[in-house]
Short mmCIF file of C-alpha atoms and ligand atoms in Angstrom, two decimals:
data_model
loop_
_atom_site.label_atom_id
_atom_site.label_comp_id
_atom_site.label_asym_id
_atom_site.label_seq_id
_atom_site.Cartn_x
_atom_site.Cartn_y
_atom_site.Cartn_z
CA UNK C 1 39.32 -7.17 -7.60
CA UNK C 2 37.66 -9.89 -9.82
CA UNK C 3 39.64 -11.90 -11.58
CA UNK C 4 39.06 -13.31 -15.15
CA UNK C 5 40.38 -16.40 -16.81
CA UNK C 6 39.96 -16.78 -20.16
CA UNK C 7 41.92 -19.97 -20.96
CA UNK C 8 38.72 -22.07 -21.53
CA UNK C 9 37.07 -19.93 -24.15
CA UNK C 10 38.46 -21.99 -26.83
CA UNK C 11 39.10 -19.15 -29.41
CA UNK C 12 42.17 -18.03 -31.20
CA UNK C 13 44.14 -15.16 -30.79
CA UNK C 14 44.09 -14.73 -34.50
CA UNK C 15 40.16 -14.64 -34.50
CA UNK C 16 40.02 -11.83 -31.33
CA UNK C 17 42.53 -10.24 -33.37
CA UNK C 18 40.78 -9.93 -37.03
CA UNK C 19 37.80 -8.43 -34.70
CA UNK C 20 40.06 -5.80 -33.75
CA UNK C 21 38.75 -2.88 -35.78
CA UNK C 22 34.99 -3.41 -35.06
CA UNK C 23 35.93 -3.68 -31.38
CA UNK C 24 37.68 -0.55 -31.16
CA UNK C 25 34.52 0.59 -32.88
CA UNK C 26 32.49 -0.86 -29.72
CA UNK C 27 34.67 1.32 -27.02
CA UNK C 28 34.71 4.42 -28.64
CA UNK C 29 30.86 4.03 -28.49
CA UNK C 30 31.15 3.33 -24.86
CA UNK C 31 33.40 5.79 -24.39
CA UNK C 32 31.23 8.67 -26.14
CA UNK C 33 27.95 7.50 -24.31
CA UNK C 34 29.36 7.79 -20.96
CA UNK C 35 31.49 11.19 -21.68
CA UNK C 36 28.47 12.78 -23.19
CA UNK C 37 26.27 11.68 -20.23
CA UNK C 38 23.51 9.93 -23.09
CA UNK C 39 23.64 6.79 -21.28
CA UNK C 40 22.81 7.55 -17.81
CA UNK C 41 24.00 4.15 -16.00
CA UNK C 42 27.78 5.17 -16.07
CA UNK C 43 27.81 8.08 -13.62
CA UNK C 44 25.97 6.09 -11.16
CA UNK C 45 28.58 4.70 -8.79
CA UNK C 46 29.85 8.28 -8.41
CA UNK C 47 26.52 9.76 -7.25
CA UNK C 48 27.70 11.08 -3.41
CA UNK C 49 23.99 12.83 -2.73
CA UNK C 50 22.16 9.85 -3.66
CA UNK C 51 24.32 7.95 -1.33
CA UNK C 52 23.61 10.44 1.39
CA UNK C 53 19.99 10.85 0.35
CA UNK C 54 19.34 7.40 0.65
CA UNK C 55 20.96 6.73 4.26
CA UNK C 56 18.98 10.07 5.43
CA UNK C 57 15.40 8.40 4.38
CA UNK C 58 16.80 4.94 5.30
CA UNK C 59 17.77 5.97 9.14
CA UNK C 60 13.72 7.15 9.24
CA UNK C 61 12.54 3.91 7.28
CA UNK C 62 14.93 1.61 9.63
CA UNK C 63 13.62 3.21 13.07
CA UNK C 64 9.81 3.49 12.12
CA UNK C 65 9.08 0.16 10.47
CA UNK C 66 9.44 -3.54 11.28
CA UNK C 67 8.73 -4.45 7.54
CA UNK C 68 9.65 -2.87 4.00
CA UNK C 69 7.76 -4.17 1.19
CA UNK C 70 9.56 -3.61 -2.23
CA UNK C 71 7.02 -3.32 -4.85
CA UNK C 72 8.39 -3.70 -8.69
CA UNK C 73 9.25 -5.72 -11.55
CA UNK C 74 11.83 -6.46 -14.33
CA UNK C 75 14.78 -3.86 -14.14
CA UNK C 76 12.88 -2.45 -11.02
CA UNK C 77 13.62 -5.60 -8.88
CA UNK C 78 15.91 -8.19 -10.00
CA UNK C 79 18.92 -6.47 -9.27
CA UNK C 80 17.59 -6.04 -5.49
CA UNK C 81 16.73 -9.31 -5.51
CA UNK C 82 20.27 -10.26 -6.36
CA UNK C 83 22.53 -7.61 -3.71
CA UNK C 84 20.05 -8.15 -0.92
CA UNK C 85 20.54 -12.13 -1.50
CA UNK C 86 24.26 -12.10 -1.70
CA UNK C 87 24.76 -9.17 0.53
CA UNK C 88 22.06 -9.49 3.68
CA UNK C 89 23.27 -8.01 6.88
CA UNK C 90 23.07 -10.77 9.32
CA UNK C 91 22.58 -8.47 12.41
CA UNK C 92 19.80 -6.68 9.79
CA UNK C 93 16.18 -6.28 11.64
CA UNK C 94 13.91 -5.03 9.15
CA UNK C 95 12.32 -7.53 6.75
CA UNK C 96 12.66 -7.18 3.10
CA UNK C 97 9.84 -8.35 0.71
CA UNK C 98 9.61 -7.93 -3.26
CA UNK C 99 6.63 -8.56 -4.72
CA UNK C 100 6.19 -8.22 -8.50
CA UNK C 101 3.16 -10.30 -9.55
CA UNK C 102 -0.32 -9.59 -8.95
CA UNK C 103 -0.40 -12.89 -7.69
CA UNK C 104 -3.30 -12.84 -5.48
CA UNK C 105 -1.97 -15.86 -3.31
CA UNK C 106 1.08 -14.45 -2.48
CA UNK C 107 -0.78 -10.52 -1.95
CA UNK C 108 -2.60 -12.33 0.11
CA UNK C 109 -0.22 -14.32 2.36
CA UNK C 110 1.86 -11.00 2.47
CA UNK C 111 -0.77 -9.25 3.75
CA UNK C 112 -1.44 -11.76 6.43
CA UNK C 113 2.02 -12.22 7.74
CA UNK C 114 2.86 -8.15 8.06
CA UNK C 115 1.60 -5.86 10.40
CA UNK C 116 1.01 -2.70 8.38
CA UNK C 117 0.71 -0.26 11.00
CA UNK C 118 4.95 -1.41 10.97
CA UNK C 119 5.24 -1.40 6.97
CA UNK C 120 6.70 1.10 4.47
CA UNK C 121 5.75 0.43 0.91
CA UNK C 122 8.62 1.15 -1.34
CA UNK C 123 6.94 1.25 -5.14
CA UNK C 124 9.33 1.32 -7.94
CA UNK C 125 8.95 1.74 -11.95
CA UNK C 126 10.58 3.60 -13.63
CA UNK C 127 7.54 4.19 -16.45
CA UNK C 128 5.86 4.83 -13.53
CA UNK C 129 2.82 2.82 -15.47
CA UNK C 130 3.84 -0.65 -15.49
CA UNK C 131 -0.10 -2.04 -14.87
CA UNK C 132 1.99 -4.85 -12.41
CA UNK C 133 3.28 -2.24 -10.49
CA UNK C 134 0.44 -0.19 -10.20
CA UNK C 135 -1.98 -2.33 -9.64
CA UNK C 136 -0.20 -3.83 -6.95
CA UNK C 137 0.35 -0.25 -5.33
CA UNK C 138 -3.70 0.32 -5.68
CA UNK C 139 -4.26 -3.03 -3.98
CA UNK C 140 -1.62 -2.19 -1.22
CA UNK C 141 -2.64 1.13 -0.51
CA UNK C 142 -6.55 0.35 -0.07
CA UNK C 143 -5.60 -1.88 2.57
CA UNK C 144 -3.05 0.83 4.02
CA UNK C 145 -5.22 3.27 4.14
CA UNK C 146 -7.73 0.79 5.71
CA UNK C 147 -5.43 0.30 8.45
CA UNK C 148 -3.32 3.40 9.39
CA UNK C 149 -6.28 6.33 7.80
CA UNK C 150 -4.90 9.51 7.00
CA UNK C 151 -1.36 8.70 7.93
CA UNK C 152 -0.98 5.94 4.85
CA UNK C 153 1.38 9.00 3.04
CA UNK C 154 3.91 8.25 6.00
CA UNK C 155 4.46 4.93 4.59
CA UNK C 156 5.33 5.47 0.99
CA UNK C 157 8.18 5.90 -0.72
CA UNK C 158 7.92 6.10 -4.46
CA UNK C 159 10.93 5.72 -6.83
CA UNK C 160 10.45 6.52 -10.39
CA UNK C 161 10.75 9.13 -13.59
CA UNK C 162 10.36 12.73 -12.58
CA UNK C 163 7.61 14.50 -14.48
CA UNK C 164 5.61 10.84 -15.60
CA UNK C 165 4.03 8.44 -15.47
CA UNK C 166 0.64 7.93 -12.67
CA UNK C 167 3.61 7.73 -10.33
CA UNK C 168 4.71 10.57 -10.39
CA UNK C 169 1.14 12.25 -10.23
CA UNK C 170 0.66 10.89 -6.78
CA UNK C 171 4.18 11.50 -5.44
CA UNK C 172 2.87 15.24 -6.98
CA UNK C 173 -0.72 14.93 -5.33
CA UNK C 174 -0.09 13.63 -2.40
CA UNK C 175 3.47 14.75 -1.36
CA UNK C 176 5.26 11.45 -0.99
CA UNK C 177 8.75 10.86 -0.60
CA UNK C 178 10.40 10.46 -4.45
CA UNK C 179 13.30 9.20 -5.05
CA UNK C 180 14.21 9.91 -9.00
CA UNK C 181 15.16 7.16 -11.97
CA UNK C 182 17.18 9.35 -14.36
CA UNK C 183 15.61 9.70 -17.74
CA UNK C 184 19.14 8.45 -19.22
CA UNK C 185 19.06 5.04 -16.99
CA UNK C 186 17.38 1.95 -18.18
CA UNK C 187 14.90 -0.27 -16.03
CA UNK C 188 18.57 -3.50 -16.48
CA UNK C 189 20.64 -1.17 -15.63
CA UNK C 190 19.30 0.84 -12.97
CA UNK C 191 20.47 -1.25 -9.80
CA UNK C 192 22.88 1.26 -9.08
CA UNK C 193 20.52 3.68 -8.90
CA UNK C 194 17.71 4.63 -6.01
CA UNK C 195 16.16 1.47 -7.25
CA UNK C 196 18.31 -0.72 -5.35
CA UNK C 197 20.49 1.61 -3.77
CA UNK C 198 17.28 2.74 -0.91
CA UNK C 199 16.05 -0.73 -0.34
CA UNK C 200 19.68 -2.02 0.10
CA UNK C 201 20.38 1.02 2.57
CA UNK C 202 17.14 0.49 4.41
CA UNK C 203 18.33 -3.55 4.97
CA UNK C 204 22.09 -1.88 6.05
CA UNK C 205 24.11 -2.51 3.28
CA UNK C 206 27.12 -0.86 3.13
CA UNK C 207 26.14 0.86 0.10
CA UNK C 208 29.20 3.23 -0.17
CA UNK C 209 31.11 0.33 -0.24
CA UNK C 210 28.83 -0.86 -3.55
CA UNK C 211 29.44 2.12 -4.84
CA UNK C 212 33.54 2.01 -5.06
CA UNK C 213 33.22 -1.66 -6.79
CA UNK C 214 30.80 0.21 -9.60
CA UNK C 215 33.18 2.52 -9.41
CA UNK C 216 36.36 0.37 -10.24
CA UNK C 217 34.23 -1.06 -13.24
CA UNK C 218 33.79 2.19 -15.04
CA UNK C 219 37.35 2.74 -14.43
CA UNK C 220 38.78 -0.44 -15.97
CA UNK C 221 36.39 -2.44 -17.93
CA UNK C 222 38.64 -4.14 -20.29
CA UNK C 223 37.35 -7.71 -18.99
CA UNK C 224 34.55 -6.72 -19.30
CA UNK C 225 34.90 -5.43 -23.25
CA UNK C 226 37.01 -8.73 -23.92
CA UNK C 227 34.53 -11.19 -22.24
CA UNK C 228 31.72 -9.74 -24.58
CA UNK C 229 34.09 -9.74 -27.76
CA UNK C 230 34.13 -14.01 -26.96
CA UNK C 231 30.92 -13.95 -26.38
CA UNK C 232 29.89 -12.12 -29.62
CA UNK C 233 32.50 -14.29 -31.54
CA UNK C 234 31.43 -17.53 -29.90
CA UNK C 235 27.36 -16.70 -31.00
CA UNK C 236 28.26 -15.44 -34.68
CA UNK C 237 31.00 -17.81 -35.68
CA UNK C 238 30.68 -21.31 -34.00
CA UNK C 239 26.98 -21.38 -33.03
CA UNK C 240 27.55 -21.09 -29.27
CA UNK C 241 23.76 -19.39 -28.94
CA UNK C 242 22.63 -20.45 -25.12
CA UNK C 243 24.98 -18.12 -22.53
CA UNK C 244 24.92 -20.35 -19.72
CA UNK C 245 25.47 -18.28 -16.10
CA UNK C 246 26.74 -20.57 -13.64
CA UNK C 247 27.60 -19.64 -9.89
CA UNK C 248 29.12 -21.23 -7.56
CA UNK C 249 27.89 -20.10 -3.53
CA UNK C 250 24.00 -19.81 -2.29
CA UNK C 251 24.56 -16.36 -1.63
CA UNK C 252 24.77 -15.86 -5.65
CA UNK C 253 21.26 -17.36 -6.12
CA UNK C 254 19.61 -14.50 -8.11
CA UNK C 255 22.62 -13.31 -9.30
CA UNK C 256 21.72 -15.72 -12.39
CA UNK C 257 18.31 -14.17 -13.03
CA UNK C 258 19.62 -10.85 -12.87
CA UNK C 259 22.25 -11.51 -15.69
CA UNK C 260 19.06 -13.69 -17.74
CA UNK C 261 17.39 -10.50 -17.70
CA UNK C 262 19.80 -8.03 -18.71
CA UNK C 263 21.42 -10.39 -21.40
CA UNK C 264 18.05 -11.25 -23.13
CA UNK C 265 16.19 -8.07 -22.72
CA UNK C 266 19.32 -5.76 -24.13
CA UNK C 267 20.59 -8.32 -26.81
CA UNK C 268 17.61 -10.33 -27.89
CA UNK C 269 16.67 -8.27 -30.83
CA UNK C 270 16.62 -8.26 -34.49
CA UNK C 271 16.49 -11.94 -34.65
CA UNK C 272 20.05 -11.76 -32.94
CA UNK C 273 21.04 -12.95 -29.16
CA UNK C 274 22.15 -15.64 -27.27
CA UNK C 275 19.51 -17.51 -24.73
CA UNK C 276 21.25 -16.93 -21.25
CA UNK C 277 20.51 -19.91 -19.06
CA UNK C 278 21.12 -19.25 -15.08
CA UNK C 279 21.80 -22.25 -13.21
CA UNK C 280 24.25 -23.25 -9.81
CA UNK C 281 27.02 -25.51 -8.96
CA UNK C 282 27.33 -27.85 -7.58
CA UNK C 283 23.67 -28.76 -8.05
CA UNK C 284 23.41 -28.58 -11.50
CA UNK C 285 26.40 -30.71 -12.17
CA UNK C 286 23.85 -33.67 -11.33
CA UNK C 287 21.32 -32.52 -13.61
CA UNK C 288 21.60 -29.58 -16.38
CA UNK C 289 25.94 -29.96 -16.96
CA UNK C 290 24.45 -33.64 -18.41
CA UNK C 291 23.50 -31.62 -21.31
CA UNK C 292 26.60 -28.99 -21.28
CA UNK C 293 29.19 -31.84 -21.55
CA UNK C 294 26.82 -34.21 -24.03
CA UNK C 295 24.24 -32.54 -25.71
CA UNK C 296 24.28 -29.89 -28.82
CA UNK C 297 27.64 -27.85 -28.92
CA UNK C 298 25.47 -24.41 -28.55
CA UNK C 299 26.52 -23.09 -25.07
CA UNK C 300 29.49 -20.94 -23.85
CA UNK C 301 29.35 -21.25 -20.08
CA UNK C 302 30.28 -18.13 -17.28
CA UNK C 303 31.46 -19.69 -14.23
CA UNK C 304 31.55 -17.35 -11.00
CA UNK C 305 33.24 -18.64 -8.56
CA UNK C 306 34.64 -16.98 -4.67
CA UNK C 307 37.85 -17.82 -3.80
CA UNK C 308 37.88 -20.02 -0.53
CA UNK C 309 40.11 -18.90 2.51
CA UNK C 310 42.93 -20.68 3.08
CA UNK C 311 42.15 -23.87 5.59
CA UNK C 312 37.97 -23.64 4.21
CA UNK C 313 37.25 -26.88 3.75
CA UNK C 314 34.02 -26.46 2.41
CA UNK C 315 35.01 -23.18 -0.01
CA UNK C 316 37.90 -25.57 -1.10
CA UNK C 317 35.58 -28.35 -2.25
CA UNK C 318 33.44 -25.71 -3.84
CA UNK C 319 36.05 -23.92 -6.10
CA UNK C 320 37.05 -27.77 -6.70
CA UNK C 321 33.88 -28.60 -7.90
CA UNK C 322 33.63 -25.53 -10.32
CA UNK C 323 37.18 -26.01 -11.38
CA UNK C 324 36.22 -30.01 -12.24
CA UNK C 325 33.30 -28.53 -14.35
CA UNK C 326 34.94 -26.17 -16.30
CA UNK C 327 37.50 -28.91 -17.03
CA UNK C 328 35.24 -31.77 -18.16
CA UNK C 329 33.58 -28.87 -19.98
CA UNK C 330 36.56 -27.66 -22.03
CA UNK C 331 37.08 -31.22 -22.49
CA UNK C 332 33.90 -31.73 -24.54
CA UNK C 333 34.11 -29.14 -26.87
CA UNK C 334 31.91 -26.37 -24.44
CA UNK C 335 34.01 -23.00 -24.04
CA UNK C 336 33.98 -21.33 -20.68
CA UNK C 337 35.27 -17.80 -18.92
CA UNK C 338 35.80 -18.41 -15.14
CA UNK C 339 35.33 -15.56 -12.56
CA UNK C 340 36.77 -15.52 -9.63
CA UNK C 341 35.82 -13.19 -6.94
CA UNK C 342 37.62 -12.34 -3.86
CA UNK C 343 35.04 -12.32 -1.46
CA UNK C 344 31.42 -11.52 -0.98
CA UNK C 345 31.52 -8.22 -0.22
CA UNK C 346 29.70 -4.89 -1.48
CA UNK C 347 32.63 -3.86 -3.33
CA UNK C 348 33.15 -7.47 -5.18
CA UNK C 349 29.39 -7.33 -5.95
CA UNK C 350 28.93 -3.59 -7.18
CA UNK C 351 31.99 -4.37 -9.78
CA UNK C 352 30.81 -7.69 -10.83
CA UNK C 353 27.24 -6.15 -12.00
CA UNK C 354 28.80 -3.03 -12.87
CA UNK C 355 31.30 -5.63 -15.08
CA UNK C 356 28.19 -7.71 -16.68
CA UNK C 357 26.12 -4.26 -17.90
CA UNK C 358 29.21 -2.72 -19.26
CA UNK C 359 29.71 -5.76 -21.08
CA UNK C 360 26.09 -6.00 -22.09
CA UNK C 361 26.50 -2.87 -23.47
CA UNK C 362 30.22 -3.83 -25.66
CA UNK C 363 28.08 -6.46 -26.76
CA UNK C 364 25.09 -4.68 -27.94
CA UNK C 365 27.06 -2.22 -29.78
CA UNK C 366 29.39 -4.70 -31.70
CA UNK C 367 26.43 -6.92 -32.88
CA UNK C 368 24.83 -3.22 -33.89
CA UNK C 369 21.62 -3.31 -31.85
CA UNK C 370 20.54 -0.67 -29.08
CA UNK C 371 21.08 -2.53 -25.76
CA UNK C 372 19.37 -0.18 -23.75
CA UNK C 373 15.63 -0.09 -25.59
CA UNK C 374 12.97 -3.06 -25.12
CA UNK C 375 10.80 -2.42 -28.07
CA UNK C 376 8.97 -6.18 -27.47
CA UNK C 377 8.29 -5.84 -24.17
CA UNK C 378 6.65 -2.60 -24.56
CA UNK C 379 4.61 -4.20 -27.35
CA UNK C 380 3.36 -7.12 -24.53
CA UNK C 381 2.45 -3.77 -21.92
CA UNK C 382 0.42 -2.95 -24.77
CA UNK C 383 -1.46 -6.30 -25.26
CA UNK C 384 -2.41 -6.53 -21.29
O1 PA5 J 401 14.71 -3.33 -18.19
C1 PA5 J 401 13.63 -2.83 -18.44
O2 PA5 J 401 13.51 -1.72 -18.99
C2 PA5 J 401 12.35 -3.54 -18.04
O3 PA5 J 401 12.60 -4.79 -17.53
C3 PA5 J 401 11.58 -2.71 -17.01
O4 PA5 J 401 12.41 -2.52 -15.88
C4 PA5 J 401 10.28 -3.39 -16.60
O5 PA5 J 401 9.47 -3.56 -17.72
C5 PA5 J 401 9.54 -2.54 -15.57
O6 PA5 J 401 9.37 -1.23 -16.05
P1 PA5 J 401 9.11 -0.02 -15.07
O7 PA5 J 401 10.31 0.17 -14.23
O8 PA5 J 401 8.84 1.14 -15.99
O9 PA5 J 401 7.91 -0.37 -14.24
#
């Protein structure tokens, strides 16, 4: 299980406590959401046909193709970005790319380096009309269909809303494999979902495995409800309004980006939220914790860190390094929570993000915003 230590936070017992009533507020809203079934992202981890769904199309995907191209953006591909960083299979064969920008270099160089005659194309959105996304598919499939003909419908898999969006109307048309978004799950909080649960099964990630950690979230999220509470308390009462995310271990590269996204795009609304900030240790103790330990007093820092095995010289020094940090933090006046996680493993992953979007959620409903609408970033779709 992850561990939590809250030591660092720098807030009073007295303070959590006068909160007490607004936070019980908070977890009965939770609580109703998920029991009701209106918020779609709790039942997730306890999907068994997905699960077996996925592995089914995944065997087919992992024996016909050399190459699976991940096509998606936002909510649609962070999360995979993060699991398939921290999780990749090392005896794994098929090659996992995610592109979300129509950047024309990188199309390009993509479409250089695969052979698609060994590619399947697997095109999520949720919307199913995110002009990235789609645009991307059109430019994709013309040169699919240049290559392979008639056959180009063996290569697609499309993941998205049932019943619309243009997605949907070809998955319709043209009889392509569909894997379904619920209408009750969120583009942040849809990793747990077909939208990273086929990808990570096609790569062999032990997605069952993912699955229990969710799991064990849902079941117990009191960290997870008491890490938001000092992060709503730290923001509205001592002007702590940059959320800095800061991992220790390569493996939780994008793990940073993943929380950026879901933090801003479910709290940043109604002139209230906190700036997250991903960054890494140790790196970033030579450049950015400069400004953590010296600069303005606006930051509360998450550090994530995996506890080394005994005799690891190397995962010694690391957890070391991140204890040193928080320290000299602390020191200066800059509140921390520290993470610790067993191991990198599905089930530590799936119940650290299950942890961060259950607290995203606690946090969302105790400052009284949605946390699950985007209302700004709709209005930009609109602009393009
Ligand atoms: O979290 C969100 O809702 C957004 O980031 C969406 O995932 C993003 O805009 C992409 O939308 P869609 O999945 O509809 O293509």
């Amino acid at each position: 299980m992850i561990s939590f230590d809250f030591s660092k936070c720098s807030l009073k017992d007295s303070e959590m406590e006068a909160l007490s009533k607004e936070v019980a507020k908070a977890r009965a809203t939770l609580k109703k959401e998920r029991e009701s079934g209106a918020v779609g992202f709790w039942a997730l981890p306890f999907d068994e046909d997905l699960l077996i769904r996925c592995r089914n199309v995944a065997k087919d995907i992992r024996y016909r193709f050399q190459n699976l191209i991940v096509l998606g953006i936002g909510g649609s591909s962070v999360g995979l970005r993060a699991l398939s960083r921290a999780l990749w299979p090392s005896d794994n064969r098929l090659r996992l790319l995610i592109q979300e920008s129509p950047d024309p270099q990188s199309v390009e160089k993509i479409l250089k380096a695969i052979d698609l005659n060994r590619t399947c194309i697997n095109v999520i959105s949720k919307s199913g009309a995110t002009i990235e996304t789609t645009t991307l598919l059109d430019h994709f499939l013309t040169a699919l269909k240049d290559k392979v003909g008639e056959k180009w419908r063996d290569h697609v898999v499309v993941t998205t809303e049932q019943n619309k969006g243009k997605l949907f109307g070809l998955v319709e048309k043209e009889k392509l494999i569909h894997f379904e978004i619920p209408e009750n799950v969120d583009g942040r909080f849809s990793v747990f979902s077909a939208v990273g649960l086929f990808p990570l099964t096609c790569i062999g990630v032990n997605t069952q495995k993912l699955l229990k950690g969710a799991a064990r979230a849902v079941d117990n999220h009191d960290n997870a409800c008491r890490n938001g509470t000092i992060h709503y308390l730290l923001n509205k009462n001592h002007g702590k309004t940059i959320s800095v995310m800061m991992t220790y271990g390569d493996a939780l590269k994008e793990f940073g980006g993943w929380y950026a996204q879901l933090w801003a795009e479910s709290l940043g609304k109604e002139g209230k939220g906190q700036t997250p900030l991903a960054c890494q240790g140790p790196q970033d103790q030579h450049s950015l914790a400069q400004l953590f330990l010296d600069g303005p007093k606006d930051k509360v820092v998450t550090f994530i860190k995996v506890a080394p095995q005994r005799g690891d010289k190397l995962g010694e020094l690391m957890e070391r390094e991140c204890n040193a940090t928080a320290q000299a933090c602390f020191e200066s006046g800059c509140p921390s929570v520290t993470i610790t996680l067993p191991s990198l493993d599905e089930e530590t992953l799936g119940e650290l993000l299950m942890t961060h979007q259950i607290q995203t959620a606690f946090t969302g409903h105790l400052m009284g915003i949605n946390p699950y609408d985007q209302p700004a970033v709709e209005r930009i779709k609109k602009f393009i």
